CSV table of C-alpha atoms in Angstrom, one decimal:
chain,number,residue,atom,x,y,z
Z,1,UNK,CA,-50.1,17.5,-29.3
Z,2,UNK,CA,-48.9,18.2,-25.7
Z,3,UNK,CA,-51.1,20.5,-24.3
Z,4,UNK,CA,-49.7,22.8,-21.2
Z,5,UNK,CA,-51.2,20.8,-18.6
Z,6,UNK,CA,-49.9,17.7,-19.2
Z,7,UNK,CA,-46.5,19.3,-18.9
Z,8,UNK,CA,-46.7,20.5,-15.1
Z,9,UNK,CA,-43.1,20.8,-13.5
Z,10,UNK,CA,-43.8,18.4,-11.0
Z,11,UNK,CA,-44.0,15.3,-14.1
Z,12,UNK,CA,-41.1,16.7,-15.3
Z,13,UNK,CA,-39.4,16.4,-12.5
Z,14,UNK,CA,-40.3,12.8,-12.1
Z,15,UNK,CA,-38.8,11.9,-15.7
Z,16,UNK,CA,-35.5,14.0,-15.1
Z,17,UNK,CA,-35.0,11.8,-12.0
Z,18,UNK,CA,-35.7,8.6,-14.1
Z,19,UNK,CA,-33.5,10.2,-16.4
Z,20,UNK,CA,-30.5,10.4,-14.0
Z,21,UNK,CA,-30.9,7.0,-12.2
Z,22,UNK,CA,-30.2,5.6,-15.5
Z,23,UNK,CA,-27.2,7.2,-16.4
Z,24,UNK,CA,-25.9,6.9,-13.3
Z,25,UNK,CA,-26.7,2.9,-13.0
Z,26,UNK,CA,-25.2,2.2,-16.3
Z,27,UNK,CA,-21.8,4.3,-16.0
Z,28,UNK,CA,-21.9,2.4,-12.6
Z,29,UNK,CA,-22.1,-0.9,-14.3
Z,30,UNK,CA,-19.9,-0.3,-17.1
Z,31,UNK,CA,-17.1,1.2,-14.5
Z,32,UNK,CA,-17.4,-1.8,-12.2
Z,33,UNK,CA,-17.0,-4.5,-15.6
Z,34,UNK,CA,-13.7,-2.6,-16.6
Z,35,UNK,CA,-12.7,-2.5,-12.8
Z,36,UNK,CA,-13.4,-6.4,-12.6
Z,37,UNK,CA,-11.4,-6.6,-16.5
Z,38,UNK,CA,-8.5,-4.2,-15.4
Z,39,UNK,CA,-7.8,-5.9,-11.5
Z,40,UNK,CA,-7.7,-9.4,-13.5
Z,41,UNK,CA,-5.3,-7.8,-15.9
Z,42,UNK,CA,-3.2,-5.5,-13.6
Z,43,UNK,CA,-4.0,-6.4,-10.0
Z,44,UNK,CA,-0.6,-7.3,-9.0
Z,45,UNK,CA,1.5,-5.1,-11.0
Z,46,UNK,CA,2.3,-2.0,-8.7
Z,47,UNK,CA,0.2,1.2,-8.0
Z,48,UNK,CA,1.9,4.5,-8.5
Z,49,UNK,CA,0.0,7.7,-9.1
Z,50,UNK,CA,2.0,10.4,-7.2
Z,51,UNK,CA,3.0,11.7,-9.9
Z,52,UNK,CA,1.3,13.1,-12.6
Z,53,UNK,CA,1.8,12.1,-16.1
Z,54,UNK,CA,-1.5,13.1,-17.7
Z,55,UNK,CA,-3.3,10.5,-19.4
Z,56,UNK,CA,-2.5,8.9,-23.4
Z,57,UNK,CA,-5.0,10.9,-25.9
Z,58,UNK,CA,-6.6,7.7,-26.2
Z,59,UNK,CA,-8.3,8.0,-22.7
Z,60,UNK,CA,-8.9,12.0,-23.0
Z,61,UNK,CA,-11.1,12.0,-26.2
Z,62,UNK,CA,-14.3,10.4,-26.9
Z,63,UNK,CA,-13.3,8.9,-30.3
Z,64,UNK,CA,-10.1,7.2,-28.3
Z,65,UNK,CA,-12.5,6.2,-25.5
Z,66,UNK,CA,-14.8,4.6,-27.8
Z,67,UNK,CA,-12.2,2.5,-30.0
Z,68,UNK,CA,-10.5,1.6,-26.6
Z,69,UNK,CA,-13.8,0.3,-24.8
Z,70,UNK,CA,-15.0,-1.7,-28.1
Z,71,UNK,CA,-11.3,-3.4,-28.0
Z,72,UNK,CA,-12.1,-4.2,-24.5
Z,73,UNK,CA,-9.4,-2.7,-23.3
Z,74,UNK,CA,-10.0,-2.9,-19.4
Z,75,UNK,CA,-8.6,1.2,-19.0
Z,76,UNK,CA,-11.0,2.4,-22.2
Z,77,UNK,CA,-13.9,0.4,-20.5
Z,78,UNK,CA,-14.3,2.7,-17.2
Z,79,UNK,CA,-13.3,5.8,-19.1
Z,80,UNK,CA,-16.6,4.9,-21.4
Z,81,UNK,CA,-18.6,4.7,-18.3
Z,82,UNK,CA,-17.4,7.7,-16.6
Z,83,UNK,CA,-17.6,9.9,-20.2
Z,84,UNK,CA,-21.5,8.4,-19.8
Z,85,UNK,CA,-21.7,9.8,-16.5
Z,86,UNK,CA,-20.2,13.1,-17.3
Z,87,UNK,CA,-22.6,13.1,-19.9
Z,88,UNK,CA,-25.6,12.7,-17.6
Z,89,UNK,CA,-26.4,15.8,-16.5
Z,90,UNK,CA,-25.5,16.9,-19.7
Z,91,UNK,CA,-28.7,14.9,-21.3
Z,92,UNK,CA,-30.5,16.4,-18.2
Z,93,UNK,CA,-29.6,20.0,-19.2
Z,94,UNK,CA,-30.9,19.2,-23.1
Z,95,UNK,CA,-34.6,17.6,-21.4
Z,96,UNK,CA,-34.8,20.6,-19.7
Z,97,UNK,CA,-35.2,22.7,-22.7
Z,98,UNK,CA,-37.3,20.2,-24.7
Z,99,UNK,CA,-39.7,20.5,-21.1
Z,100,UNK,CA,-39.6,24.3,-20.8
Z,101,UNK,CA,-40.4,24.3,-24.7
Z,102,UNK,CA,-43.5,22.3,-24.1
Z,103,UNK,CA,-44.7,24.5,-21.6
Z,104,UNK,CA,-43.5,27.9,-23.9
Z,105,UNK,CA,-41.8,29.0,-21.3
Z,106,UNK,CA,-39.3,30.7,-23.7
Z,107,UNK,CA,-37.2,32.5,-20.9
Z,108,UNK,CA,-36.0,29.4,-19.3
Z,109,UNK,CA,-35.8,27.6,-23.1
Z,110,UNK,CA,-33.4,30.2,-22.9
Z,111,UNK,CA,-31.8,30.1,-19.6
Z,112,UNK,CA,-31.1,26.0,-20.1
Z,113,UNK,CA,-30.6,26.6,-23.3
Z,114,UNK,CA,-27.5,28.8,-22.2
Z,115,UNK,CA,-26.3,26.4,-19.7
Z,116,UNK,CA,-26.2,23.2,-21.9
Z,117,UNK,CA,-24.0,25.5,-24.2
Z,118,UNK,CA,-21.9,25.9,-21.4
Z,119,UNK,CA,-21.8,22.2,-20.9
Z,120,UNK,CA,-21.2,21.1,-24.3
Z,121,UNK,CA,-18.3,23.6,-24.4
Z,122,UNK,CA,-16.6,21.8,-21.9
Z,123,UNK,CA,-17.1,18.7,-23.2
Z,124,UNK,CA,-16.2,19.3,-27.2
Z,125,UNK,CA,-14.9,22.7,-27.4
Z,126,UNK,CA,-11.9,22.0,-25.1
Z,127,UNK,CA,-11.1,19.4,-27.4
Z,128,UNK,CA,-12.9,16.0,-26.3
N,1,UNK,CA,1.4,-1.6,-3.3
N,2,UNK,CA,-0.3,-3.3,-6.3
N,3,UNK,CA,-3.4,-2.4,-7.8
N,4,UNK,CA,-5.6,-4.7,-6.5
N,5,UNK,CA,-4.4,-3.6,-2.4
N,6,UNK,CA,-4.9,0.3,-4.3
N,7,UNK,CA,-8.6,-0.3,-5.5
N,8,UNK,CA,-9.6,-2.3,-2.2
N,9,UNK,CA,-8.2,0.6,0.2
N,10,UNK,CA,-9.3,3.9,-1.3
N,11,UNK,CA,-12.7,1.9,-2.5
N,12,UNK,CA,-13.2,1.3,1.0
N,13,UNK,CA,-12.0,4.5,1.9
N,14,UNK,CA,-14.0,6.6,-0.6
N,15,UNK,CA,-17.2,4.2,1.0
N,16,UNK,CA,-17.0,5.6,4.7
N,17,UNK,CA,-16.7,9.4,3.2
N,18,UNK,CA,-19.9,8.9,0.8
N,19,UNK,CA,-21.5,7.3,4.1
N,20,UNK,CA,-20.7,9.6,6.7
N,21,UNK,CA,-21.6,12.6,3.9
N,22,UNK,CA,-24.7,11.5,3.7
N,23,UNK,CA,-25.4,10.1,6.8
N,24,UNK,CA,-24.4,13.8,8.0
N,25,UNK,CA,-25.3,16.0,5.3
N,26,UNK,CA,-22.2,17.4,5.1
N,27,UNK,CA,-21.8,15.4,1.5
N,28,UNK,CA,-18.3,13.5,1.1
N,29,UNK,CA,-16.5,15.2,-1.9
N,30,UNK,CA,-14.6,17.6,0.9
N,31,UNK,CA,-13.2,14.5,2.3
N,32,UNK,CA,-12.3,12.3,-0.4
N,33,UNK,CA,-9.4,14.9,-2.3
N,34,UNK,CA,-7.1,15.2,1.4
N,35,UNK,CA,-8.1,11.2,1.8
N,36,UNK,CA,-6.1,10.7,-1.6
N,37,UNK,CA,-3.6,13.0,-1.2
N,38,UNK,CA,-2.1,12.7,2.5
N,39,UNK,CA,-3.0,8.9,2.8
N,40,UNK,CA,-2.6,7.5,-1.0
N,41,UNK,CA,-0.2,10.1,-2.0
N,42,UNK,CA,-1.8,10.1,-5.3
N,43,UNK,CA,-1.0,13.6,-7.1
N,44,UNK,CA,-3.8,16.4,-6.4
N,45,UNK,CA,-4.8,17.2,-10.0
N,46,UNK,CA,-5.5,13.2,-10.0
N,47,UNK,CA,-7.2,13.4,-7.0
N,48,UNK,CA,-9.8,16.2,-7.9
N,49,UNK,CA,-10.9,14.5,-11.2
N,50,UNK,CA,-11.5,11.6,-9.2
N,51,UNK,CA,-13.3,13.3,-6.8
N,52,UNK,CA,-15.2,15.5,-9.5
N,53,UNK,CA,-17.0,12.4,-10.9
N,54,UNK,CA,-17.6,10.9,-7.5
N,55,UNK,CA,-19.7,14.2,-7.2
N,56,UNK,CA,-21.6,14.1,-10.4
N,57,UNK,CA,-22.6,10.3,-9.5
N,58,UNK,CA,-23.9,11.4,-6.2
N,59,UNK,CA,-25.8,14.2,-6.9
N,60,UNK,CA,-27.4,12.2,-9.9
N,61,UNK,CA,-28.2,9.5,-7.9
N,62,UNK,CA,-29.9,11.5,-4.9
N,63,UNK,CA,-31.1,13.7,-7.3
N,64,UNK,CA,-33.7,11.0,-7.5
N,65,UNK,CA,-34.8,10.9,-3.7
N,66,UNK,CA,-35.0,14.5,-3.8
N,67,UNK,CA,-37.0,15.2,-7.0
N,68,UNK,CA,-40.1,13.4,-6.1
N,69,UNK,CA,-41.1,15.2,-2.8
N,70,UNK,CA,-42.0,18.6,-4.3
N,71,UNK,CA,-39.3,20.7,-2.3
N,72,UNK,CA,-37.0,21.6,-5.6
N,73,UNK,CA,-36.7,24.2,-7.7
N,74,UNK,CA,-36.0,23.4,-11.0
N,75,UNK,CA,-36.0,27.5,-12.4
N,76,UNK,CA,-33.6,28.5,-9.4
N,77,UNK,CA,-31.7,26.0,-10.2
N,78,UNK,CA,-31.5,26.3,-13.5
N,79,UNK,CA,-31.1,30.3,-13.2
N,80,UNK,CA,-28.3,29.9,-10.5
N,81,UNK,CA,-26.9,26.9,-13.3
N,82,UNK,CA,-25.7,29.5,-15.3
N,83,UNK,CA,-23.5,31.1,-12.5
N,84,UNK,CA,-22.4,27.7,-11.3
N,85,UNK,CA,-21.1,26.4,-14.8
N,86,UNK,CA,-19.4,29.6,-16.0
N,87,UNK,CA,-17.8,29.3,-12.3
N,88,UNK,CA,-16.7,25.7,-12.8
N,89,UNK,CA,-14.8,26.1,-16.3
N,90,UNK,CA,-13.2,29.2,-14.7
N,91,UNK,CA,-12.2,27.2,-12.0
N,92,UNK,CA,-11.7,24.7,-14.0
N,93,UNK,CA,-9.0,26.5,-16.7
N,94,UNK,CA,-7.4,27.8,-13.0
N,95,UNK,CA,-6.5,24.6,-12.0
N,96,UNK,CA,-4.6,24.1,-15.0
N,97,UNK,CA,-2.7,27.2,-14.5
N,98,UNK,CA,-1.9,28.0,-10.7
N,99,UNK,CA,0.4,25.2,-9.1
N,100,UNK,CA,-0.4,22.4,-7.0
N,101,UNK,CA,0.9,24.3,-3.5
N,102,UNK,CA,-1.9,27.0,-4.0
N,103,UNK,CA,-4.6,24.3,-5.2
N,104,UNK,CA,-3.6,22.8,-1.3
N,105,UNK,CA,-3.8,25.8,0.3
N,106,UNK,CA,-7.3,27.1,-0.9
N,107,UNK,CA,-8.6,23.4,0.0
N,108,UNK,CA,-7.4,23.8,3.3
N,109,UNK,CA,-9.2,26.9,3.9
N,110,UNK,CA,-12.0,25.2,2.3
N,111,UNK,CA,-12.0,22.5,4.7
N,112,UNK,CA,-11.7,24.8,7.9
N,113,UNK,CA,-14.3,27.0,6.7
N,114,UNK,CA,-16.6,23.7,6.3
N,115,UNK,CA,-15.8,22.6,9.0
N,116,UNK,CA,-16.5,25.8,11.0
N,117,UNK,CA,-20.0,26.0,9.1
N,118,UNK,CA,-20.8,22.6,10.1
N,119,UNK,CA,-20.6,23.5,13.5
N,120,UNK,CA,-22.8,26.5,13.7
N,121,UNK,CA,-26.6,26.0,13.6
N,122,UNK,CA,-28.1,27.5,10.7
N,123,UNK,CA,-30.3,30.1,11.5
N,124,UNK,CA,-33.0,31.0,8.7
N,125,UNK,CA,-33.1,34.4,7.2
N,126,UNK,CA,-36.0,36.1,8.4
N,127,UNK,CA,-38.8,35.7,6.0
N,128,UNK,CA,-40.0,38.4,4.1
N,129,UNK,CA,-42.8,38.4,1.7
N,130,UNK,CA,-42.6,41.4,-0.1
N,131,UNK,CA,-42.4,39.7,-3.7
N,132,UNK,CA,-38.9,41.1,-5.8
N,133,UNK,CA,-39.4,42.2,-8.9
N,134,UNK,CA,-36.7,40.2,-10.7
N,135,UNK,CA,-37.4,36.7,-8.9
N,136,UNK,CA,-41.0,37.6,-9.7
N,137,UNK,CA,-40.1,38.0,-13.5
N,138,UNK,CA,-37.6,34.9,-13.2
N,139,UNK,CA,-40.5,32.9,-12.1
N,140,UNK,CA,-38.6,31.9,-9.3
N,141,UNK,CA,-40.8,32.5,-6.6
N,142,UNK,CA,-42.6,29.2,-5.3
N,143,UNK,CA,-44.5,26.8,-3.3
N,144,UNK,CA,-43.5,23.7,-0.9
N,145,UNK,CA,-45.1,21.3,1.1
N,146,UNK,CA,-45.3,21.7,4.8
N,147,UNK,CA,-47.2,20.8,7.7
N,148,UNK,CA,-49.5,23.5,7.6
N,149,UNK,CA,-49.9,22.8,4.1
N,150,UNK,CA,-48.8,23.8,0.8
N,151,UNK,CA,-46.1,27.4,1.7
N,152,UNK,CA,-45.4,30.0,-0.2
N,153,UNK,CA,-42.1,31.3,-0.5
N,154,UNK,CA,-40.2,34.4,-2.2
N,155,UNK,CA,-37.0,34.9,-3.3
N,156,UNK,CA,-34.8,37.9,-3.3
N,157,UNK,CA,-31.4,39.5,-4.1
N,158,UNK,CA,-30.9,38.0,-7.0
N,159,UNK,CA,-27.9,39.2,-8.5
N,160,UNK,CA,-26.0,38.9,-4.7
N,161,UNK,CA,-26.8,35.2,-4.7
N,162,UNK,CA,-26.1,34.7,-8.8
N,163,UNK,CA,-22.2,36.4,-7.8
N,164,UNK,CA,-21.8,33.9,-4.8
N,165,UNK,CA,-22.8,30.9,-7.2
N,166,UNK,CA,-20.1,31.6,-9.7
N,167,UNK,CA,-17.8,31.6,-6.8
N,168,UNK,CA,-19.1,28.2,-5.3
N,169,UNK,CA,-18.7,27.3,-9.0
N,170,UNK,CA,-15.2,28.1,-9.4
N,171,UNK,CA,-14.5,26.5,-6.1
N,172,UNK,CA,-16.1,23.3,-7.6
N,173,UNK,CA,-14.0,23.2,-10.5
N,174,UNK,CA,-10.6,24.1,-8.9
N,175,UNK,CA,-11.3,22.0,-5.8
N,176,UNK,CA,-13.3,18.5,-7.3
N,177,UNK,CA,-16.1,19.0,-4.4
N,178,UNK,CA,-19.7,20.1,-4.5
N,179,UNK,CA,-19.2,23.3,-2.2
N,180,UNK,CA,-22.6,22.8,-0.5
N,181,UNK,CA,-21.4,25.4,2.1
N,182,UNK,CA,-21.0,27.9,-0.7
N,183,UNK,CA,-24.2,27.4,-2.4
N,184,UNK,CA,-25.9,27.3,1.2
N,185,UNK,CA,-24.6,30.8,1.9
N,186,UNK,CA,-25.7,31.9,-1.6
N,187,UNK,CA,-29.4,30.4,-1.3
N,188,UNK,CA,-30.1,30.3,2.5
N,189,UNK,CA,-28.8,33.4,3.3
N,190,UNK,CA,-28.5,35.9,0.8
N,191,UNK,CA,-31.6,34.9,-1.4
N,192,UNK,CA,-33.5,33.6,1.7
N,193,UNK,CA,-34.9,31.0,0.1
N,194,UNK,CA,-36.6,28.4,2.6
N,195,UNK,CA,-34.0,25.1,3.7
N,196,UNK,CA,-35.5,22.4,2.0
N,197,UNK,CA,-35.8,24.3,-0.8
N,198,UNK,CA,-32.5,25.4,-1.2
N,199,UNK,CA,-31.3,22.0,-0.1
N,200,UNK,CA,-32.5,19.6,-2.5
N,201,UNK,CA,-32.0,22.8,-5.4
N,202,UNK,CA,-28.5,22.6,-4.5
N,203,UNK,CA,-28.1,19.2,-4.7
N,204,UNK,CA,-30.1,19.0,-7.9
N,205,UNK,CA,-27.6,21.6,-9.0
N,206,UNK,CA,-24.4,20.1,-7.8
N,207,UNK,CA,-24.4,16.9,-10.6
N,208,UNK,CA,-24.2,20.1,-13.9
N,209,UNK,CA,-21.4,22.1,-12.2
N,210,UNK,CA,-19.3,19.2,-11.9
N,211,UNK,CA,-19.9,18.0,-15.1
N,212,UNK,CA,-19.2,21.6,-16.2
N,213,UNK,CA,-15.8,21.5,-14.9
N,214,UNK,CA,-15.6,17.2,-15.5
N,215,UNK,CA,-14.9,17.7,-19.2
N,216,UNK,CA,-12.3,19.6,-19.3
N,217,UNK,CA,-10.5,17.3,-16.6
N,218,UNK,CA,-11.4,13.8,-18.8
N,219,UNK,CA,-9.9,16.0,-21.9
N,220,UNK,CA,-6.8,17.2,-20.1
N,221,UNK,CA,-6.0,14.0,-18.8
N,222,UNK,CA,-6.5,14.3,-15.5
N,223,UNK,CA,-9.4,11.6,-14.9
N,224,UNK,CA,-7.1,8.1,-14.7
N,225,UNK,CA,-9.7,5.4,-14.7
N,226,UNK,CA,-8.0,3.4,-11.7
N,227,UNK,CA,-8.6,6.0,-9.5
N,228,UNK,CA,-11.5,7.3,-10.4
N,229,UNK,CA,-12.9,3.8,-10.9
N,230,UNK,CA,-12.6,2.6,-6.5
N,231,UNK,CA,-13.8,6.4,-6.1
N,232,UNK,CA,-16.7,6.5,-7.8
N,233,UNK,CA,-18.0,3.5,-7.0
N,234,UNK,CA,-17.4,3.9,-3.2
N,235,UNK,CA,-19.1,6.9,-3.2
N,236,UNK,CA,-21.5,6.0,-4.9
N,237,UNK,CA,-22.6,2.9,-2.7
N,238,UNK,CA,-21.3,4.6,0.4
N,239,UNK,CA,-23.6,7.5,-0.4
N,240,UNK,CA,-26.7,5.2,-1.1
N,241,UNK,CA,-26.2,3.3,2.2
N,242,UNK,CA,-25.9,6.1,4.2
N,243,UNK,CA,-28.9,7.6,2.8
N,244,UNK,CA,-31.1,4.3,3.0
N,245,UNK,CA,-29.4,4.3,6.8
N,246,UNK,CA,-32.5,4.7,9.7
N,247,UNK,CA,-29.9,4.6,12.4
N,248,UNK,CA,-30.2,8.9,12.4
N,249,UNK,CA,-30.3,9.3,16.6
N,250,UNK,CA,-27.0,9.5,16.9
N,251,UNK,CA,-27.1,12.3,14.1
N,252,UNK,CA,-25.5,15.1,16.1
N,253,UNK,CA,-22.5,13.6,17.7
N,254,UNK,CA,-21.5,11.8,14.3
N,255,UNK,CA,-21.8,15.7,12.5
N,256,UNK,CA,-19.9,16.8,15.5
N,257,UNK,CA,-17.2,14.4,14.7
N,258,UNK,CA,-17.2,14.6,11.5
N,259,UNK,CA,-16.4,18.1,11.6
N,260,UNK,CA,-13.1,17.8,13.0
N,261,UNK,CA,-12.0,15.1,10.9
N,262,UNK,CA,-12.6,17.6,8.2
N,263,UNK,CA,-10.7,20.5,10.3
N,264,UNK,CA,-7.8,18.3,10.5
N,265,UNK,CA,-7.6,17.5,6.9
N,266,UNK,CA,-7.6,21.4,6.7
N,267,UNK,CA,-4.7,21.7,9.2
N,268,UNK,CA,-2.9,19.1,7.2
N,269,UNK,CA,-3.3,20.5,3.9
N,270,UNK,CA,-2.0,23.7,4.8
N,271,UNK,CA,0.6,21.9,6.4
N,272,UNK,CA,1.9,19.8,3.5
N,273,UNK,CA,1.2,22.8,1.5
N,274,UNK,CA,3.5,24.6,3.3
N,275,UNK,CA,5.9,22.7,3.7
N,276,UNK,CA,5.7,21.6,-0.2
N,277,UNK,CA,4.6,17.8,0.2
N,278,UNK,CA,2.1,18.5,-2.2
């Protein structure tokens, strides 16, 4: 098993940033593929966001998001990568514990533990 | 305009903020909200979940640069994370709440006060290394690299600093930007924690309290993916080529001007505000 050395802050550190360059990249990607699908759908019909209409359920709730990005619809596409970068520092929050486990540093398990609560609050309890 | 003349514009325009907020340091969020707003005319609550995600990307992707050279502090941050998050889906449920007139006029303070903090040069809080009891049983207290070698540093007033964190936190929610100055004020000066230290923390810090506040926009509807799509990935790429940037002489005078561009977005805001353009 892990011992406490292994686990300094300073490696941990190193994966978290891993960590985040990869969300980040891929919500990037996916966002720019459902830009390229929705400007070849929509490019010339007319912009108009001053006023605010709030957004079909489909695009507000992850189950929505999902079905609309797997019928490549160009809309439910960048909404998948943007949930995936919301949910970044999200996963980022969760390696935190799993890291401050490994080095039984139980005060901080608790502290991130706390925060990803927060996080997934926002995320599912307000009705995502 | 159509769509395509839409993404081209504000992606171009959400590009030069993540530039200049990186080339700066003055980070772009603050920018990119008026930018929408008084240029696009895109309605604010559209405008801040745009910008909200824009600030999760950067963070996460400097986050990287950041992380490797030691000068982070993962418990601070995750102790001042608390604060931070509870502040965002406060300021969050606010937004939701108070109408789109008061959301203008608290950014335009923002944006003065910003700009005003740009301007001065920060001083650092006189070091004092008498540990405090609480950061010594948060574990907070560290070390960071510098010339003369490896420093150690202390940190102190806890609860002063965790109060000013829920505030920058709400500000993030209600507003779509990182608050840096906040979180400065909160880490610099009241828990005298050393620059680069506080720095980089913050900006470790910034991607979770956006993301905090981030899902309840996406799940109020608030987050439409043709804005936030140009946004993100302007700032995104503007923010990476202003950090990768070596042309830094010219540094000053840039931060200088940069600073008034944001003090008249202020002076605008308040004035559409006012005068109920918003």
């Amino acid at each position: 098993m892990f011992r406490k050395s292994d686990w300094t802050d300073q490696k941990i550190e190193v994966i978290i940033a891993n960590l985040l360059r990869i969300g980040v990249m891929s919500a990037a990607v996916i966002v720019l593929a459902g830009g390229v699908v929705f400007l070849a759908r929509h490019g010339v019909q007319p912009a108009r966001y001053g006023s605010f209409a709030g957004e079909p359920s489909n695009l507000t709730r992850w189950r929505g998001i999902l079905q609309a990005a797997l019928g490549l619809r160009a809309r439910g596409i960048i909404q998948l990568g943007l949930l995936i970068l919301i949910a970044t520092p999200v996963a980022r929050v969760a390696f935190s514990v799993a890291a401050f486990a490994l080095e039984r540093d139980w005060l901080y398990v608790g502290v991130a533990g706390f925060v990803l609560m927060v996080l997934l609050y926002s995320l599912l309890g307000s009705g995502l | 305009m159509n769509n395509l003349e839409f993404t081209l514009l504000v992606g171009l325009g959400s590009f030069m903020a993540g530039f200049l907020g990186a080339l700066t340091g003055l980070g772009g969020g603050v920018v990119l909200v008026p930018l929408l707003v008084l240029v696009f005319k895109v309605d604010i609550r559209y405008a801040v979940g745009a910008s909200l995600v824009s600030v999760i990307a950067t963070s996460s992707g400097a986050a990287v640069a950041y992380l490797k050279d030691g000068f982070s502090n993962i418990r601070i941050g995750m102790f001042l994370e608390v604060a931070t998050t509870l502040g965002a889906l406060f300021g969050a449920f606010l937004a939701a709440r108070v109408s789109t007139t008061s959301i203008g006029v608290v950014f335009g303070f923002m944006l003065l006060y910003s700009s005003y903090s740009s301007s001065k040069t920060p001083v650092e809080a006189p070091e004092d290394t008498h540990p405090d009891p609480l950061a010594t049983r948060l574990g907070m207290n560290g070390v960071y690299p510098s010339l003369s070698g490896p420093k150690e540093y202390f940190v102190h007033r806890v609860p002063t600093g965790f109060g000013l964190m829920f505030g920058a936190g709400a500000l993030s929610g209600l507003l779509g930007i990182g608050s840096g100055a906040v979180k400065v004020l909160a880490m610099d000066q009241a828990m005298g924690i050393p620059f680069k230290v506080s720095t980089t923390t913050s900006n470790f810090m910034i991607g979770v309290t956006a993301a905090a506040s981030a899902g309840v926009y996406l799940s109020r509807g608030y987050i439409d993916p043709a804005i936030a799509m140009p946004v993100m990935l302007g700032v995104l790429t503007g923010s990476l080529a202003g950090a990768h940037t070596l042309i830094r002489t010219r540094t000053k005078m840039l931060r200088w001007v940069f600073g008034v561009v944001i003090a008249a977005l202020g002076v605008e805001m308040l004035y559409g505000a006012f005068t109920g353009k918003l």
